[in-house]
Short mmCIF file of N, CA and C in Angstrom, two decimals:
data_model
loop_
_atom_site.label_atom_id
_atom_site.label_comp_id
_atom_site.label_asym_id
_atom_site.label_seq_id
_atom_site.Cartn_x
_atom_site.Cartn_y
_atom_site.Cartn_z
N UNK A 20 0.88 -1.20 0.00
CA UNK A 20 -0.01 0.01 0.00
C UNK A 20 0.88 1.21 -0.01
N UNK A 21 0.62 2.22 -0.86
CA UNK A 21 1.43 3.41 -0.96
C UNK A 21 1.03 4.40 0.12
N UNK A 22 1.85 5.49 0.08
CA UNK A 22 1.60 6.60 0.94
C UNK A 22 0.38 7.38 0.54
N UNK A 23 -0.35 7.97 1.57
CA UNK A 23 -1.42 8.84 1.22
C UNK A 23 -0.83 10.20 0.85
N UNK A 24 -1.68 11.05 0.28
CA UNK A 24 -1.20 12.36 -0.09
C UNK A 24 -0.69 13.16 1.05
N UNK A 25 -1.37 12.98 2.24
CA UNK A 25 -0.94 13.71 3.43
C UNK A 25 0.42 13.24 3.88
N UNK A 26 0.68 11.90 3.90
CA UNK A 26 2.00 11.39 4.22
C UNK A 26 3.05 11.87 3.23
N UNK A 27 2.75 11.89 1.98
CA UNK A 27 3.72 12.39 0.94
C UNK A 27 4.06 13.85 1.25
N UNK A 28 3.11 14.67 1.57
CA UNK A 28 3.27 16.08 1.89
C UNK A 28 4.18 16.23 3.15
N UNK A 29 3.85 15.44 4.18
CA UNK A 29 4.62 15.43 5.46
C UNK A 29 6.05 15.06 5.19
N UNK A 30 6.26 14.00 4.45
CA UNK A 30 7.62 13.51 4.11
C UNK A 30 8.47 14.63 3.35
N UNK A 31 7.77 15.24 2.34
CA UNK A 31 8.41 16.26 1.61
C UNK A 31 8.78 17.43 2.48
N UNK A 32 7.83 17.83 3.34
CA UNK A 32 8.11 18.94 4.29
C UNK A 32 9.33 18.66 5.16
N UNK A 33 9.34 17.44 5.73
CA UNK A 33 10.41 17.08 6.60
C UNK A 33 11.79 16.99 5.88
N UNK A 34 11.78 16.44 4.64
CA UNK A 34 13.01 16.38 3.88
C UNK A 34 13.52 17.79 3.58
N UNK A 35 12.64 18.76 3.31
CA UNK A 35 13.02 20.17 3.06
C UNK A 35 13.61 20.78 4.34
N UNK A 36 13.01 20.53 5.45
CA UNK A 36 13.51 21.06 6.73
C UNK A 36 14.88 20.47 7.03
N UNK A 37 15.11 19.17 6.89
CA UNK A 37 16.42 18.57 7.10
C UNK A 37 17.41 19.19 6.11
N UNK A 38 17.02 19.24 4.88
CA UNK A 38 17.96 19.78 3.83
C UNK A 38 18.40 21.18 4.11
N UNK A 39 17.39 22.05 4.51
CA UNK A 39 17.72 23.43 4.85
C UNK A 39 18.63 23.51 6.02
N UNK A 40 18.46 22.63 7.01
CA UNK A 40 19.30 22.62 8.21
C UNK A 40 20.74 22.22 7.85
N UNK A 41 20.86 21.20 6.99
CA UNK A 41 22.18 20.77 6.56
C UNK A 41 22.90 21.89 5.81
N UNK A 42 22.18 22.55 4.92
CA UNK A 42 22.80 23.66 4.15
C UNK A 42 23.23 24.75 5.07
N UNK A 43 22.42 25.10 6.09
CA UNK A 43 22.80 26.15 7.01
C UNK A 43 24.00 25.78 7.79
N UNK A 44 24.01 24.55 8.29
CA UNK A 44 25.24 24.09 9.08
C UNK A 44 26.47 24.13 8.19
N UNK A 45 26.35 23.72 6.89
CA UNK A 45 27.47 23.69 6.02
C UNK A 45 27.92 25.16 5.74
N UNK A 46 27.06 26.04 5.48
CA UNK A 46 27.41 27.41 5.26
C UNK A 46 28.03 28.04 6.50
N UNK A 47 27.52 27.71 7.72
CA UNK A 47 28.07 28.22 8.93
C UNK A 47 29.51 27.84 9.14
N UNK A 48 29.82 26.68 8.65
CA UNK A 48 31.23 26.15 8.72
C UNK A 48 32.06 26.52 7.52
N UNK A 49 31.55 27.29 6.59
CA UNK A 49 32.24 27.66 5.41
C UNK A 49 32.80 26.50 4.61
N UNK A 50 31.90 25.43 4.45
CA UNK A 50 32.32 24.32 3.68
C UNK A 50 31.47 24.30 2.38
N UNK A 51 32.14 24.11 1.28
CA UNK A 51 31.46 24.11 -0.02
C UNK A 51 30.69 22.84 -0.15
N UNK A 52 29.69 22.85 -1.03
CA UNK A 52 28.88 21.66 -1.26
C UNK A 52 29.77 20.49 -1.79
N UNK A 53 30.73 20.89 -2.68
CA UNK A 53 31.67 19.92 -3.26
C UNK A 53 32.48 19.27 -2.16
N UNK A 54 33.00 20.06 -1.24
CA UNK A 54 33.79 19.55 -0.12
C UNK A 54 33.04 18.65 0.81
N UNK A 55 31.78 19.04 1.15
CA UNK A 55 31.02 18.23 2.03
C UNK A 55 30.67 16.89 1.34
N UNK A 56 30.32 16.97 0.08
CA UNK A 56 30.07 15.74 -0.70
C UNK A 56 31.29 14.77 -0.67
N UNK A 57 32.46 15.38 -0.87
CA UNK A 57 33.65 14.57 -0.87
C UNK A 57 33.88 13.91 0.45
N UNK A 58 33.70 14.68 1.55
CA UNK A 58 33.85 14.14 2.93
C UNK A 58 32.86 13.03 3.26
N UNK A 59 31.75 13.03 2.57
CA UNK A 59 30.69 12.10 2.81
C UNK A 59 30.71 10.89 1.84
N UNK A 60 31.62 10.97 0.85
CA UNK A 60 31.73 9.96 -0.18
C UNK A 60 30.45 9.80 -0.99
N UNK A 61 29.87 10.96 -1.29
CA UNK A 61 28.74 11.04 -2.26
C UNK A 61 29.08 12.13 -3.28
N UNK A 62 28.34 12.07 -4.38
CA UNK A 62 28.65 13.13 -5.38
C UNK A 62 27.84 14.39 -5.05
N UNK A 63 28.37 15.51 -5.61
CA UNK A 63 27.83 16.77 -5.29
C UNK A 63 26.35 16.88 -5.71
N UNK A 64 25.92 16.42 -6.87
CA UNK A 64 24.51 16.48 -7.21
C UNK A 64 23.57 15.80 -6.18
N UNK A 65 24.03 14.68 -5.64
CA UNK A 65 23.24 13.99 -4.60
C UNK A 65 23.15 14.84 -3.37
N UNK A 66 24.29 15.48 -2.98
CA UNK A 66 24.25 16.31 -1.77
C UNK A 66 23.30 17.48 -1.97
N UNK A 67 23.30 18.07 -3.14
CA UNK A 67 22.41 19.18 -3.46
C UNK A 67 20.93 18.74 -3.43
N UNK A 68 20.67 17.58 -3.92
CA UNK A 68 19.29 17.02 -3.85
C UNK A 68 18.85 16.90 -2.39
N UNK A 69 19.79 16.40 -1.50
CA UNK A 69 19.47 16.29 -0.13
C UNK A 69 19.19 17.62 0.48
N UNK A 70 20.01 18.62 0.20
CA UNK A 70 19.86 19.97 0.72
C UNK A 70 18.57 20.60 0.29
N UNK A 71 18.13 20.30 -0.87
CA UNK A 71 16.86 20.87 -1.45
C UNK A 71 15.66 20.03 -1.00
N UNK A 72 15.87 18.95 -0.28
CA UNK A 72 14.74 18.15 0.20
C UNK A 72 14.15 17.31 -0.90
N UNK A 73 14.81 17.01 -1.94
CA UNK A 73 14.24 16.33 -3.10
C UNK A 73 14.32 14.82 -2.91
N UNK A 74 15.11 14.33 -1.96
CA UNK A 74 15.28 12.88 -1.73
C UNK A 74 15.09 12.57 -0.32
N UNK A 75 14.72 11.27 -0.06
CA UNK A 75 14.56 10.73 1.27
C UNK A 75 15.82 9.87 1.49
N UNK A 76 16.86 10.49 2.02
CA UNK A 76 18.16 9.79 2.13
C UNK A 76 18.20 8.89 3.35
N UNK A 77 19.19 8.02 3.35
CA UNK A 77 19.35 7.03 4.46
C UNK A 77 19.94 7.69 5.69
N UNK A 78 19.71 7.02 6.79
CA UNK A 78 20.29 7.48 8.07
C UNK A 78 21.82 7.36 8.00
N UNK A 79 22.33 6.40 7.25
CA UNK A 79 23.77 6.28 7.05
C UNK A 79 24.36 7.55 6.46
N UNK A 80 23.75 8.04 5.37
CA UNK A 80 24.27 9.24 4.77
C UNK A 80 24.10 10.43 5.65
N UNK A 81 22.95 10.52 6.35
CA UNK A 81 22.75 11.63 7.29
C UNK A 81 23.81 11.60 8.40
N UNK A 82 24.17 10.44 8.84
CA UNK A 82 25.27 10.31 9.81
C UNK A 82 26.59 10.76 9.27
N UNK A 83 26.86 10.39 8.01
CA UNK A 83 28.13 10.82 7.38
C UNK A 83 28.16 12.32 7.26
N UNK A 84 27.06 12.91 6.94
CA UNK A 84 26.93 14.40 6.82
C UNK A 84 27.22 15.02 8.18
N UNK A 85 26.58 14.48 9.22
CA UNK A 85 26.74 15.05 10.63
C UNK A 85 28.26 14.92 11.03
N UNK A 86 28.85 13.80 10.75
CA UNK A 86 30.28 13.60 11.08
C UNK A 86 31.17 14.64 10.33
N UNK A 87 30.91 14.78 9.03
CA UNK A 87 31.64 15.74 8.24
C UNK A 87 31.44 17.15 8.74
N UNK A 88 30.30 17.48 9.21
CA UNK A 88 30.06 18.84 9.79
C UNK A 88 30.48 19.00 11.23
N UNK A 89 31.00 17.92 11.80
CA UNK A 89 31.48 17.83 13.21
C UNK A 89 30.37 18.12 14.17
N UNK A 90 29.20 17.56 13.95
CA UNK A 90 28.09 17.70 14.85
C UNK A 90 27.51 16.33 15.06
N UNK A 91 26.73 16.20 16.07
CA UNK A 91 26.06 14.90 16.31
C UNK A 91 24.86 14.73 15.47
N UNK A 92 24.46 13.55 15.27
CA UNK A 92 23.20 13.25 14.54
C UNK A 92 22.03 13.95 15.23
N UNK A 93 22.04 13.95 16.52
CA UNK A 93 21.00 14.60 17.32
C UNK A 93 20.98 16.11 16.96
N UNK A 94 22.14 16.73 16.85
CA UNK A 94 22.16 18.17 16.50
C UNK A 94 21.62 18.39 15.10
N UNK A 95 21.87 17.44 14.24
CA UNK A 95 21.43 17.58 12.86
C UNK A 95 19.89 17.69 12.80
N UNK A 96 19.22 17.04 13.75
CA UNK A 96 17.75 17.01 13.78
C UNK A 96 17.14 17.95 14.77
N UNK A 97 17.99 18.60 15.60
CA UNK A 97 17.53 19.46 16.65
C UNK A 97 16.69 20.63 16.13
N UNK A 98 15.52 20.82 16.66
CA UNK A 98 14.72 21.98 16.34
C UNK A 98 13.83 21.72 15.08
N UNK A 99 13.82 20.54 14.56
CA UNK A 99 13.00 20.21 13.41
C UNK A 99 11.61 19.80 13.86
#
């Protein structure tokens, strides 16, 4: 059974919030998108899709992003 329209909207909204938070943390640390992608072993286009909330990425990748930003996974989700 697929997601309802409401669930799809909620997922999209959450992905955008997480992506915006990642981008803010990255910019606060003066790290380019290319550098963060390299540190996480993903390509830059994928990182940009995550930052724009266009993909529902794995907890593994989110953890790699948090590590590269030198923050905890908890801090990555704080305030969302």
